[in-house]
mmCIF file of C-alpha atoms in Angstrom:
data_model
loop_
_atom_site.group_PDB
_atom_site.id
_atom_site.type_symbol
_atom_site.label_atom_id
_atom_site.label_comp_id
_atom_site.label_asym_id
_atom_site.label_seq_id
_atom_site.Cartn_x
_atom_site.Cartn_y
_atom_site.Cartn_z
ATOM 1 C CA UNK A 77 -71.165 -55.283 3.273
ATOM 2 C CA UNK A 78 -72.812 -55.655 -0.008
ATOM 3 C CA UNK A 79 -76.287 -57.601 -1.183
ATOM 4 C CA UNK A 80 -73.960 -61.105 -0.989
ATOM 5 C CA UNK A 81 -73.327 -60.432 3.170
ATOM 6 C CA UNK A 82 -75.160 -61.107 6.292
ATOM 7 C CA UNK A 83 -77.674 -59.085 7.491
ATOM 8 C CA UNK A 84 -76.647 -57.193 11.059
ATOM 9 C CA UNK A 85 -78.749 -57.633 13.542
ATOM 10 C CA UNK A 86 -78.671 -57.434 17.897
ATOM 11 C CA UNK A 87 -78.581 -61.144 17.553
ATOM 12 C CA UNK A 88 -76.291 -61.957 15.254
ATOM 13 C CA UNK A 89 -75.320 -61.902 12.102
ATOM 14 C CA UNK A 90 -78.180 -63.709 9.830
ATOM 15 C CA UNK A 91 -77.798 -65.849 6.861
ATOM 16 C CA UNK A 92 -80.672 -66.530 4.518
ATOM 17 C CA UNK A 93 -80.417 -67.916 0.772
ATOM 18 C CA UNK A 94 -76.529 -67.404 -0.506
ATOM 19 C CA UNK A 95 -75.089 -64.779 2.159
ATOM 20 C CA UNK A 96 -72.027 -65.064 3.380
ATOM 21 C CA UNK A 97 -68.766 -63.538 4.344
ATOM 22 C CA UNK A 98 -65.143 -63.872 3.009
ATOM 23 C CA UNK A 99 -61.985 -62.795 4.376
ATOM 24 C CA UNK A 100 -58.800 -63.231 2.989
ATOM 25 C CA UNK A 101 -57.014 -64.299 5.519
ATOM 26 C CA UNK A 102 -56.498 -68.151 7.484
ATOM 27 C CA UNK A 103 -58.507 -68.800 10.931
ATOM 28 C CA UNK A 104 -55.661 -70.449 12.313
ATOM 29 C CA UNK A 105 -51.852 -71.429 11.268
ATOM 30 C CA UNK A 106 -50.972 -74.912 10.386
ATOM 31 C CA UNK A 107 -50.182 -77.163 12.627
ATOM 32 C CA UNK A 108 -51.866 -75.275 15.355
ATOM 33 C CA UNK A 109 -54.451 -76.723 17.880
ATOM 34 C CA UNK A 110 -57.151 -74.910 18.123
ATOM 35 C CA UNK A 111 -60.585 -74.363 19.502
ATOM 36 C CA UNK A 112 -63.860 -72.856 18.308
ATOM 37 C CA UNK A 113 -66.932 -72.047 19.917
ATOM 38 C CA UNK A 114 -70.185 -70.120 18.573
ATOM 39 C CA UNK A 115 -73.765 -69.971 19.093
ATOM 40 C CA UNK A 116 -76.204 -71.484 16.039
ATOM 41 C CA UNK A 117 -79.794 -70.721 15.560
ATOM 42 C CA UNK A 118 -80.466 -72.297 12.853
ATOM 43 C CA UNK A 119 -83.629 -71.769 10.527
ATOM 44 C CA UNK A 120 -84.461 -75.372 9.897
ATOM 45 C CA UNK A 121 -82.872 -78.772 8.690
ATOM 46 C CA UNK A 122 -83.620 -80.258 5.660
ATOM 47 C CA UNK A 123 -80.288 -80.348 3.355
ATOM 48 C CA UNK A 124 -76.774 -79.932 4.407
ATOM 49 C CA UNK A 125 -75.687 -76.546 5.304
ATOM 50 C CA UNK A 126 -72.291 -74.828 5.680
ATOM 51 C CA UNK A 127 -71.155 -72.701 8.667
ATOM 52 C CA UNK A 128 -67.602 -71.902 7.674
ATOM 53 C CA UNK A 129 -65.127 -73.153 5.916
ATOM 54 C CA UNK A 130 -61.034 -71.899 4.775
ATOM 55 C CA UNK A 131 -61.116 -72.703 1.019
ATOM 56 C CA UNK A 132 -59.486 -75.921 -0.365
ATOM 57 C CA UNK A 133 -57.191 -77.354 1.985
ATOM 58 C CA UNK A 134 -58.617 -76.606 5.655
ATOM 59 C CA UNK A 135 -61.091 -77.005 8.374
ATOM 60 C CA UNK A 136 -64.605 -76.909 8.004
ATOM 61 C CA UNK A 137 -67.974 -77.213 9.295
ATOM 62 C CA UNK A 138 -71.048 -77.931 8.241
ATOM 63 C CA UNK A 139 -74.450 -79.464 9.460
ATOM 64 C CA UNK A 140 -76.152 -82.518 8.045
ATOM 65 C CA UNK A 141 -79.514 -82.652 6.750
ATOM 66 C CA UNK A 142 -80.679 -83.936 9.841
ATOM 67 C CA UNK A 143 -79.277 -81.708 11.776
ATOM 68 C CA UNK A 144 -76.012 -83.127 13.276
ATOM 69 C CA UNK A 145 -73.087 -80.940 12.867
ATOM 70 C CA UNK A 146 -69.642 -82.218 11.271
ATOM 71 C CA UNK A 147 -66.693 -80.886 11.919
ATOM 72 C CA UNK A 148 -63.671 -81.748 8.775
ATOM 73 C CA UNK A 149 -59.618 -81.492 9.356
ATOM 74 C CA UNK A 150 -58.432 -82.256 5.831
ATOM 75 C CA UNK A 151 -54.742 -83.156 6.301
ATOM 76 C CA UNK A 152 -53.225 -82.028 3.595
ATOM 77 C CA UNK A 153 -53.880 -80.945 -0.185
ATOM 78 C CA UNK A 154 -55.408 -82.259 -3.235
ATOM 79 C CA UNK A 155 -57.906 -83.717 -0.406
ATOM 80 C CA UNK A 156 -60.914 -84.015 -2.791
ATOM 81 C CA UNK A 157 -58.920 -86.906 -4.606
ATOM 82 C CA UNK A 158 -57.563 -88.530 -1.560
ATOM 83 C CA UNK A 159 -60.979 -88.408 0.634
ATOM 84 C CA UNK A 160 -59.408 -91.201 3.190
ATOM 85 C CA UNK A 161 -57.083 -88.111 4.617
ATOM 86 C CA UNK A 162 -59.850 -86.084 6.264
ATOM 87 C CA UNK A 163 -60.403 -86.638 9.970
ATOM 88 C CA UNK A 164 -64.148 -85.616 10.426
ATOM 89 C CA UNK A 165 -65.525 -85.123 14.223
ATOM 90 C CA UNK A 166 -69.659 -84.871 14.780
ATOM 91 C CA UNK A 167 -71.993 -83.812 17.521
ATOM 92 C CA UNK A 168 -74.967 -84.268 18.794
ATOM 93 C CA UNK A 169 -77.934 -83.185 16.944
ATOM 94 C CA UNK A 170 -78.951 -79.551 17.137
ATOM 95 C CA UNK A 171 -82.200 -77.814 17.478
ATOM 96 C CA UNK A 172 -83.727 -75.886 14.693
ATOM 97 C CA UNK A 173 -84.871 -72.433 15.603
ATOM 98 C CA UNK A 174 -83.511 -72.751 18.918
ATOM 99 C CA UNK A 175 -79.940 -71.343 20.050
ATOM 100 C CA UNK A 176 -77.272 -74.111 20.307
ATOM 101 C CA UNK A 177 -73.817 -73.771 21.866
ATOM 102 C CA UNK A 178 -71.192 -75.385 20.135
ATOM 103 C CA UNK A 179 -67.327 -76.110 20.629
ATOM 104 C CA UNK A 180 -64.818 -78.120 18.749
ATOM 105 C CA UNK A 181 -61.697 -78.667 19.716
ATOM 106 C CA UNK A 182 -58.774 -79.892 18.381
ATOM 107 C CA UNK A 183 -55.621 -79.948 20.662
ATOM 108 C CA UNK A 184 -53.279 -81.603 18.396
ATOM 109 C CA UNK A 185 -53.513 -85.494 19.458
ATOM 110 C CA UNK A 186 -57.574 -85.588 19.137
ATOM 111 C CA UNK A 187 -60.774 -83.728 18.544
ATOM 112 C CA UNK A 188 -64.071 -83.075 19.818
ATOM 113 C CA UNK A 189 -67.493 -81.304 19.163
ATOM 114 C CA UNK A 190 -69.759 -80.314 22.026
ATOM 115 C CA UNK A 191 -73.443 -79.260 21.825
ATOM 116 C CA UNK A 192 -74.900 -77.286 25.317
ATOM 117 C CA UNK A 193 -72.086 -78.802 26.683
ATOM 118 C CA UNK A 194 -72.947 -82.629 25.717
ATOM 119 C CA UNK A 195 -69.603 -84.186 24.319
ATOM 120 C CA UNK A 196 -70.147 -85.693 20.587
ATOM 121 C CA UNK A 197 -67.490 -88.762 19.565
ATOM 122 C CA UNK A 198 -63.559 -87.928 19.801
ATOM 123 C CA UNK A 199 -61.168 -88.815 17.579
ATOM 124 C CA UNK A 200 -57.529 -89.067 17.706
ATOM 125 C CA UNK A 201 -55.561 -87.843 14.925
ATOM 126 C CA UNK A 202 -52.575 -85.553 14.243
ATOM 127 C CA UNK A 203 -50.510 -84.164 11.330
ATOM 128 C CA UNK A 204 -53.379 -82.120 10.460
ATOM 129 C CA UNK A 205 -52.165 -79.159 7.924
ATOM 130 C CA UNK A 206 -54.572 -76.223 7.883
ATOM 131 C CA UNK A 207 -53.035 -73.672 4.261
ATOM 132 C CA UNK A 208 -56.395 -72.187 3.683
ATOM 133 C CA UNK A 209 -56.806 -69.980 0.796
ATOM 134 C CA UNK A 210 -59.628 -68.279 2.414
ATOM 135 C CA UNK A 211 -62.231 -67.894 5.426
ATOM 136 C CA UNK A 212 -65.610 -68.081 4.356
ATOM 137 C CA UNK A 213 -68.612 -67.809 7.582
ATOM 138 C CA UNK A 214 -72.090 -68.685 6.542
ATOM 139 C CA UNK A 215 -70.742 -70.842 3.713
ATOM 140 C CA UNK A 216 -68.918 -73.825 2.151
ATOM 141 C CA UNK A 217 -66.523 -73.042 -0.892
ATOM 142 C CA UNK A 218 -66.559 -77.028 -2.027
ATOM 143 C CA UNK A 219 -68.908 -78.180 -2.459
ATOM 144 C CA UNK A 220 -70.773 -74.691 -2.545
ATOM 145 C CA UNK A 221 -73.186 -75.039 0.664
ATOM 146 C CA UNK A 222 -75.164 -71.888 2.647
ATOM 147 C CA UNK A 223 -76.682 -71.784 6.152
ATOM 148 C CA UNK A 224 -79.699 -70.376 6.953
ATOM 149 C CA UNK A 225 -79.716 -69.004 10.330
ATOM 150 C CA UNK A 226 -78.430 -66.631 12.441
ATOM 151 C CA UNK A 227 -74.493 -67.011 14.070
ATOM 152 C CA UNK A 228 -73.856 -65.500 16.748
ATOM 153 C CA UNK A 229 -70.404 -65.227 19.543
ATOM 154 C CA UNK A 230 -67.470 -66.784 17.068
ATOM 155 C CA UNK A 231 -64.467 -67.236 19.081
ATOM 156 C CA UNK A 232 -61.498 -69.173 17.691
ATOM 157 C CA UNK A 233 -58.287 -69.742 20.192
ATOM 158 C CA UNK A 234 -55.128 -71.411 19.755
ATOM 159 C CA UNK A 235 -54.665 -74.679 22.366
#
């Protein structure tokens, strides 16, 4: 850990102006279905905030400014060019300062995002490509986004 990374706490891990944490390696392989639950406290809403993300080519998710999280499958590369190819999912709105549960799913036909267990919209979609460069946590790499809060309980399975 260096000044750029998350401060350790009982809690969780928390984020606060431009921390973050990288690993080189992909969250899940392509093709895969997948699910992927943590706990969010975040520290307020206001502007859009990213929670993770798997470099240029990948899954993501981020909040809204007003608080509703968005989940993004891009299918395939060059995706900033062809925006029509990603298949994003939201939720229902979270609470700021508050812990929120929240699982997305994507078994390979359609996805889903759940908040305290209330199901968001689903969407069908597959073909989805995930060839990540990176995994980023507290963070989007494009456009460059940071969430203030604390993360807690970050499970990813494959479905």
């Amino acid at each position: 850990w260096d000044d750029s990374a998350p401060r350790r706490t009982p809690e969780g891990l928390v984020f606060t102006n431009c921390t973050f944490a990288c690993f080189p390696e992909q969250i899940v392989p392509a093709h895969a279905g997948f699910s992927l639950e943590l706990m969010l406290k975040p520290t307020a809403f206001g502007r859009r905030m990213g929670v993770l993300s798997g470099g240029n080519a990948n899954f993501s998710f981020e909040i809204g400014a007003d608080g509703t999280p968005e989940a993004i499958c891009q299918l395939g590369p060059y995706i900033d060019r062809m925006k029509a190819m990603n298949r994003n999912v939201k939720g229902p709105p979270l609470k700021a300062g508050e812990w929120n549960r929240i699982t997305y799913v994507f078994d390979g036909t359609k996805a889903w995002m759940e908040v305290d267990g209330v199901k968001g919209e689903e969407r069908a979609f597959s073909g989805y490509e995930y060839y990540p460069s990176t995994f980023v946590l507290g963070g989007l790499v494009r456009p460059l986004a940071f969430f203030d809060g604390v993360i807690a309980g970050l499970r990813i399975r494959l479905r």
